[in-house]
Coordinates of C-alpha atoms and ligand atoms in Angstrom, one line a residue:
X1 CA 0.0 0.0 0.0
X2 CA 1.1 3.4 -0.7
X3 CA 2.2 5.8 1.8
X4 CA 0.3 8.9 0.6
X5 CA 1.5 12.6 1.5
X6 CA -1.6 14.6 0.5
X7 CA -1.9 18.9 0.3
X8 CA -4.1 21.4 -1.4
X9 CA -4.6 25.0 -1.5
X10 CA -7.9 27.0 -2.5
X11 CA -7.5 29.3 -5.7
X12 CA -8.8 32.5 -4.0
X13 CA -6.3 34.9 -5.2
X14 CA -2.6 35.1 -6.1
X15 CA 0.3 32.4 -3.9
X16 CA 2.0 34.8 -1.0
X17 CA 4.5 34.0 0.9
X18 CA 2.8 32.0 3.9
X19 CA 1.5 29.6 1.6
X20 CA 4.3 28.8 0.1
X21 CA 6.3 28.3 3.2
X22 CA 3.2 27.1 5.1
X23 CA 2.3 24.2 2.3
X24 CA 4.2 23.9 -0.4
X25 CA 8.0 24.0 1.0
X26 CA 7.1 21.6 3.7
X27 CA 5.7 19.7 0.3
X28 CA 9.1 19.8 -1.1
X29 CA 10.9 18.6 1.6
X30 CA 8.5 15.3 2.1
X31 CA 9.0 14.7 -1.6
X32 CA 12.6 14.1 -0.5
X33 CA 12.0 11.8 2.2
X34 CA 11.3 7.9 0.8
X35 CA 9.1 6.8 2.6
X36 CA 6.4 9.1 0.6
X37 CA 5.9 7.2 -2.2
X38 CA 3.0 8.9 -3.8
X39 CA 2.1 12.8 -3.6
X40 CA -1.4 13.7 -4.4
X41 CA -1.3 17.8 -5.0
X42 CA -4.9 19.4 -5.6
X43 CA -5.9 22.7 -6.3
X44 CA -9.0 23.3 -4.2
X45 CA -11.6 24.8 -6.0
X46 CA -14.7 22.8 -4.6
X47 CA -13.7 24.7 -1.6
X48 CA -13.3 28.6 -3.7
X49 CA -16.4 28.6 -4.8
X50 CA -18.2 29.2 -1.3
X51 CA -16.3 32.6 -1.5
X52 CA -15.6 32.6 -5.3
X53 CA -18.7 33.6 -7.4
X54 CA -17.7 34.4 -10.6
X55 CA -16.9 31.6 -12.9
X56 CA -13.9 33.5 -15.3
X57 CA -12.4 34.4 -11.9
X58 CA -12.5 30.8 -10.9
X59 CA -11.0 29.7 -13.5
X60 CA -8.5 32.3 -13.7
X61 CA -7.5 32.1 -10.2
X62 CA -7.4 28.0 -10.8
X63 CA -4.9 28.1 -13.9
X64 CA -2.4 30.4 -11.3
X65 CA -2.3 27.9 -8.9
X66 CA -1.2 25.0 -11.0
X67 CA 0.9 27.4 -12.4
X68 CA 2.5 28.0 -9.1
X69 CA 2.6 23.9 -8.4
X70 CA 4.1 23.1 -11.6
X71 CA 6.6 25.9 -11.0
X72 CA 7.9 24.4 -8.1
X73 CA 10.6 21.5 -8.4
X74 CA 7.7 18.6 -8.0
X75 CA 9.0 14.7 -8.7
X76 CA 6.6 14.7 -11.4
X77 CA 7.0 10.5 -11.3
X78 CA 5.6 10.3 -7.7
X79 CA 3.1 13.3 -7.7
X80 CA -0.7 13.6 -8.9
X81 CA -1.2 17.3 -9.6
X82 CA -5.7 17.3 -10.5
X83 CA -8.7 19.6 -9.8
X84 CA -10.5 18.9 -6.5
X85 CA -13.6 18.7 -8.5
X86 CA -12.7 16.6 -11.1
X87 CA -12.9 13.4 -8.6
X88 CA -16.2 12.1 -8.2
X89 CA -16.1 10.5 -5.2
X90 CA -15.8 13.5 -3.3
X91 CA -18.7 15.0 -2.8
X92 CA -20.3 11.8 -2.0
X93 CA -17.8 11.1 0.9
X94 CA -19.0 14.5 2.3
X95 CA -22.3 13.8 2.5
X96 CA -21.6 10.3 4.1
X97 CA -19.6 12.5 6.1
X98 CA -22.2 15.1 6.8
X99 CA -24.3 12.1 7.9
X100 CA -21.6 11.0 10.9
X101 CA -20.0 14.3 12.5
X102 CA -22.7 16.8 14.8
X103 CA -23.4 19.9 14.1
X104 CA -22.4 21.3 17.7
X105 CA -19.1 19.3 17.2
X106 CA -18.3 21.7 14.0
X107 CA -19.6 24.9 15.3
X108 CA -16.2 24.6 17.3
X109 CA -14.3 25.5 14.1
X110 CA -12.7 28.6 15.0
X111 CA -12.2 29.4 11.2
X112 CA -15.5 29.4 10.7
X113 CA -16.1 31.2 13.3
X114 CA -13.5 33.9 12.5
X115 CA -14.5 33.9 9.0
X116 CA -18.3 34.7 10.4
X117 CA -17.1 37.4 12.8
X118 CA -15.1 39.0 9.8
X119 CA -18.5 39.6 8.0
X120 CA -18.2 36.7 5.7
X121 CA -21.6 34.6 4.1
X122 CA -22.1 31.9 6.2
X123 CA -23.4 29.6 3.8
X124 CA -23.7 26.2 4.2
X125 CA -20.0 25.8 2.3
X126 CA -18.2 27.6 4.7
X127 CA -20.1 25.8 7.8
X128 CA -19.2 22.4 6.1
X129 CA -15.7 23.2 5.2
X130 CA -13.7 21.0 7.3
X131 CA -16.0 17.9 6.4
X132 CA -14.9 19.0 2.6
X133 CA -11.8 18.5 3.9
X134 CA -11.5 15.3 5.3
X135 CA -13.1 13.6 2.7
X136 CA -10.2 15.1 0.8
X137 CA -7.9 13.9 2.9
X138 CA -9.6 10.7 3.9
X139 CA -10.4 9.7 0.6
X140 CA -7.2 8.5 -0.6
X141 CA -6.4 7.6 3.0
X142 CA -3.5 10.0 3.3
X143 CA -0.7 9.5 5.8
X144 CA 0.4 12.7 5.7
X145 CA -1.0 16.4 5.2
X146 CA 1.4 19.1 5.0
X147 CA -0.5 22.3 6.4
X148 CA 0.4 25.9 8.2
X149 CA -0.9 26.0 11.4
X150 CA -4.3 27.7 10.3
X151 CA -5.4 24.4 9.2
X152 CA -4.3 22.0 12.2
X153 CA -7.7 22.0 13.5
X154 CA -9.5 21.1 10.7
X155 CA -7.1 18.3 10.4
X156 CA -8.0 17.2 13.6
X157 CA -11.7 17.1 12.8
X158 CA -10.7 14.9 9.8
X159 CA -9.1 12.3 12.5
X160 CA -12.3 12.7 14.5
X161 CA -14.3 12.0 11.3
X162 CA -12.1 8.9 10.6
X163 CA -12.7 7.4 13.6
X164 CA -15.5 8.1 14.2
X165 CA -16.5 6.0 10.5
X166 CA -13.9 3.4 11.9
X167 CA -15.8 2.6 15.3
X168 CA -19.5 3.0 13.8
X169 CA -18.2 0.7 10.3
X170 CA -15.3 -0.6 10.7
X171 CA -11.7 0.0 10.4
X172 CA -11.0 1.4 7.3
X173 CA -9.9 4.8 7.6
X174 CA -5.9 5.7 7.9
X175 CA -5.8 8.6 10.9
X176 CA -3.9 11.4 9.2
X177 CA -1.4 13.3 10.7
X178 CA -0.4 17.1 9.8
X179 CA 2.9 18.0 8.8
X180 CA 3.8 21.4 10.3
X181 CA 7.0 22.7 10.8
X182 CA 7.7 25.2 13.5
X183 CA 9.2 27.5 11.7
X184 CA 6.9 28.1 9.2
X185 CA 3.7 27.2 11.1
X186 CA 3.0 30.8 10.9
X187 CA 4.9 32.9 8.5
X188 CA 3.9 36.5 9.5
X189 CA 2.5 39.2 7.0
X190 CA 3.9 43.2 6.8
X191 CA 2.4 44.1 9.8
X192 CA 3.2 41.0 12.0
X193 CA 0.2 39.3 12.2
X194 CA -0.4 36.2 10.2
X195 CA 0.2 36.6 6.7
X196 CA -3.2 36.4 5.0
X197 CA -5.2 37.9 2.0
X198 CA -7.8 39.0 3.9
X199 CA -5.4 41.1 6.1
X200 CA -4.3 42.5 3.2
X201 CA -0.7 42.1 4.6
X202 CA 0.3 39.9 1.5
X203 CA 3.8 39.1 -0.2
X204 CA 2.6 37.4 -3.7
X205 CA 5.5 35.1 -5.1
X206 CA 4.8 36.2 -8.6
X207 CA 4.0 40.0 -8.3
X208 CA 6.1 42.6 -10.1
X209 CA 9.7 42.9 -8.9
X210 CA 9.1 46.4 -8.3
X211 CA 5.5 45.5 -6.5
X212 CA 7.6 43.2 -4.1
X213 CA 10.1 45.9 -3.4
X214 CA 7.2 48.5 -2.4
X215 CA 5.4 45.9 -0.3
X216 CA 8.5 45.3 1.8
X217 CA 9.3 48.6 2.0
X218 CA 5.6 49.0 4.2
X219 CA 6.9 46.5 6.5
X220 CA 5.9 47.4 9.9
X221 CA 9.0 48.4 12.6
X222 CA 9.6 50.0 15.6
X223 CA 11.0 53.8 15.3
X224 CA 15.2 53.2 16.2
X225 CA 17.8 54.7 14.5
X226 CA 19.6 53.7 11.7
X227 CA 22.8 53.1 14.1
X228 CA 20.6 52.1 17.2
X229 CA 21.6 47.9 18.1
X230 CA 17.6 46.5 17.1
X231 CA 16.3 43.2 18.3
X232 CA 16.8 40.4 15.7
X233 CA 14.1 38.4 16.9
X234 CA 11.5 40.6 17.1
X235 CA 11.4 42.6 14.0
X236 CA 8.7 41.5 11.6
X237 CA 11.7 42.0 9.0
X238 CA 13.6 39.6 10.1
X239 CA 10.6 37.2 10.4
X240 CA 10.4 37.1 6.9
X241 CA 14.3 36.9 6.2
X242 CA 15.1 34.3 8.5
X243 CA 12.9 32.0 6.0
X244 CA 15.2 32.8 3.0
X245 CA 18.2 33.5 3.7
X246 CA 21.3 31.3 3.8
X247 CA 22.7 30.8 7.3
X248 CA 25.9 32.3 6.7
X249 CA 23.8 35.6 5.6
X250 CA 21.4 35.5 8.3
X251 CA 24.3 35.6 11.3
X252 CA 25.6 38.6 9.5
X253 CA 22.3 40.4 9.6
X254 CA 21.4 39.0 12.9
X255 CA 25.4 40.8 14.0
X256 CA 24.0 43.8 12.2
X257 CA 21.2 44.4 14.1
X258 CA 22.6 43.8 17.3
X259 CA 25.7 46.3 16.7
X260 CA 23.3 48.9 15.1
X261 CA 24.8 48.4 11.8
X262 CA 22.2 48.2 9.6
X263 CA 19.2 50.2 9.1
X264 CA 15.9 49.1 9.1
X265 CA 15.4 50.7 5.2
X266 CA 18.6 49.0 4.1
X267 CA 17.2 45.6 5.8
X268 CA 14.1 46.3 3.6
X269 CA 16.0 46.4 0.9
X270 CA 18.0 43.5 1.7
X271 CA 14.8 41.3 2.1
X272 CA 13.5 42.2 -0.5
X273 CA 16.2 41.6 -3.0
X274 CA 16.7 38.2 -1.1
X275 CA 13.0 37.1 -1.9
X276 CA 13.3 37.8 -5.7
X277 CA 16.8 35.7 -5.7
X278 CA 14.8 33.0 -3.7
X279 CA 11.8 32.7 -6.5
X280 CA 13.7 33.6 -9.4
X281 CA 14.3 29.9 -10.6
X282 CA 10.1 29.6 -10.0
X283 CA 9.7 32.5 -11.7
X284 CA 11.8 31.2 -14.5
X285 CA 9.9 28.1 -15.1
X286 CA 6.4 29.7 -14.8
X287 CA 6.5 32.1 -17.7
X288 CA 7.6 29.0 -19.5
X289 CA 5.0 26.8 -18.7
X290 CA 2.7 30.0 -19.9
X291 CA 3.7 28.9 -23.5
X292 CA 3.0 25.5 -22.7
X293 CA -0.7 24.5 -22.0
X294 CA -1.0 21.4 -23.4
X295 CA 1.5 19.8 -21.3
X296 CA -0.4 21.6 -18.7
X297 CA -3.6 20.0 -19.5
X298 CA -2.0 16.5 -19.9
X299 CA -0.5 16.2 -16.2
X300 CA -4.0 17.9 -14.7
X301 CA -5.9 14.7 -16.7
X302 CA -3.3 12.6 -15.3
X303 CA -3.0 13.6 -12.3
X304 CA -7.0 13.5 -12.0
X305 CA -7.1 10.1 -13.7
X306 CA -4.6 8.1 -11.1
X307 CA -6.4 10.0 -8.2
X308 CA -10.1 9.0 -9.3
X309 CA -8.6 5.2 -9.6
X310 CA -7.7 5.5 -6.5
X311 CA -10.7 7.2 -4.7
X312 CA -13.2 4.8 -7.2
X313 CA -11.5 2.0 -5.2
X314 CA -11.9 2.9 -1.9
X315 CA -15.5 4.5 -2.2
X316 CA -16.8 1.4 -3.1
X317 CA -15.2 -0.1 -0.2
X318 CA -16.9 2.1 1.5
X319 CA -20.7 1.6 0.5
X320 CA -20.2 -1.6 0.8
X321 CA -18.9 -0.8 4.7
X322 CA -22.3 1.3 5.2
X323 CA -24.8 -0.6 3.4
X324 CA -24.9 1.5 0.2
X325 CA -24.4 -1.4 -1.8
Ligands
AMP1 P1 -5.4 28.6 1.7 O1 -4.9 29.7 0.9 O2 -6.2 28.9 2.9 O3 -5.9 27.4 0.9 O4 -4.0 28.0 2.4 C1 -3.2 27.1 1.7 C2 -2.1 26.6 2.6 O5 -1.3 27.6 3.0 C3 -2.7 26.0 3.9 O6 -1.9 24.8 4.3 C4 -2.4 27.0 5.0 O7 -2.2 26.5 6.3 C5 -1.1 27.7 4.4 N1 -1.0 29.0 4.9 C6 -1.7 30.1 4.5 N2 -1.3 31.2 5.1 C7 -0.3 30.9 5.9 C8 0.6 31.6 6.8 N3 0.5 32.9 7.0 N4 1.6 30.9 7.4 C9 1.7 29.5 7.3 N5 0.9 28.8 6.4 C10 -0.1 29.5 5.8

């Protein structure tokens, strides 16, 4: 049996920063290890549309994110790159799902809950998100689901789900386990708080070089001098930096700071050339897969093909499991 490492991420708007260091680096890394042999990579879109609502956007905002995968150094051999809604099992987990899980037990969600106190349509979408969610994960039976913090809880209603399935049906389900790394759990926006598009606080990967470089020059700080010693590890600055830089040029800034050598403009400007360095091999490959959409389309109906094999086999295991069949 395969040892599945499973991700996703929603096409809601352009990749930032937290994203990719949240989900798709921790991606890279598991890619590495051998004991993943299969990666199944999906971009979300089941999950936009409850925020979504117009269909050119959809699609537009799709096509960047598997853009942004396939721009990444994926082991095209081992990985499945597909639309979430192109496997048909899906929605037909969820509703099993639906069927098992309380709806007291899901008001809990604090992202729904956030999302609700930050004006957003509760529709029924939102509230069921994290059921969404582990039939995504649960489908395949995952091992493995690399996430940024954000999403640790709804990973943990997808192990709830799974056993509760398992004690009411009988084992079946695989209890996933997130992958989050410490560092990255929560990679912080230009003001410090948690780097999200609807803080507005955003880094995009792919924006304008000259975008990039005005974004980071807005980067919250304290008021010190330019010679003043600063605090390395508190400086939403160095937040950032610390996630690109090479060690060797991270203990000369980290020196900087604490000898007041460095201002906090020429540490902008230090970032923000380091970020373009970082993503120029990504940005690289992108603009040439722009030329190239037929290979594009060919992985997507691979990738969706080998994943629907997959989830054919084990929903039928599972009707069989709760009497549908
Ligand atoms: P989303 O855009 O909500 O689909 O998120 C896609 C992935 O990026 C999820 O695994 C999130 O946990 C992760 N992510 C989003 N924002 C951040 C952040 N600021 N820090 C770390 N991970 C993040």
């Amino acid at each position: 049996m395969s040892n599945i490492c499973l991700t996703g991420i929603k096409p809601t708007g352009a990749l930032h920063l937290g994203n990719y260091f949240g989900a798709m680096q921790p991606l890279l890394d598991l890619s590495k290890k051998t004991e993943f042999d299969k990666f199944l990579v999906f971009v979300a879109n089941l999950h936009s549309i409850n925020s979504v609502k117009d269909a050119n956007t959809l699609r537009a905002y799709t096509q960047d994110i598997v853009l942004d995968y396939l721009s990444m150094d994926l082991d095209l051999a081992k990985t499945n790159l597909f639309l979430q809604s192109e496997i048909r099992a899906l929605t037909e987990l969820t509703w099993i799902f639906n069927s098992l899980i309380t709806v007291a037990y899901l008001e809990r969600s604090h992202a729904y809950k956030d999302a609700v106190a930050n004006g957003k349509e509760a529709n029924m979408g939102l509230f069921d998100y994290p059921v969404l969610m582990a039939a995504d994960i649960l489908l395949y039976n995952s091992n493995i689901v690399p996430v940024g913090q954000d999403q640790k809880q709804h990973i943990e209603i997808a192990q709830t789900i799974a056993k509760k399935f398992n004690s009411q049906y009988g084992q079946f389900f695989i209890i996933p386990k997130p992958y989050i790394q410490d560092n990255t759990a929560i990679v912080k926006g230009l003001d410090g708080r948690k780097m999200s598009k609807s803080y507005n606080n955003t880094i995009e990967i792919f924006e304008s070089a000259d975008s990039i470089r005005a974004k980071v020059m807005k980067i919250t700080t304290d008021s010190k001098a330019p010679n003043e010693p600063k605090d390395p590890d508190n400086c939403n600055i160095m937040a950032i930096y610390r996630l690109l830089a090479k060690p060797e040029e991270l203990s000369i800034m980290e020196s900087k700071y604490k000898e007041g050598a460095i201002s906090y403009k020429e540490a902008k400007e230090i970032l923000a050339e380091t970020i373009l360095e970082f993503f120029q091999p990504m940005r690289n490959r992108r603009q040439e897969l722009l030329q190239n959409s037929e290979y594009i389309s060919e992985i997507l109906s691979k990738g969706a093909e080998e994943a629907n094999a997959i989830a054919e086999t084990n929903i039928q295991k599972i009707r069989q499991l709760i009497g549908l069949k």
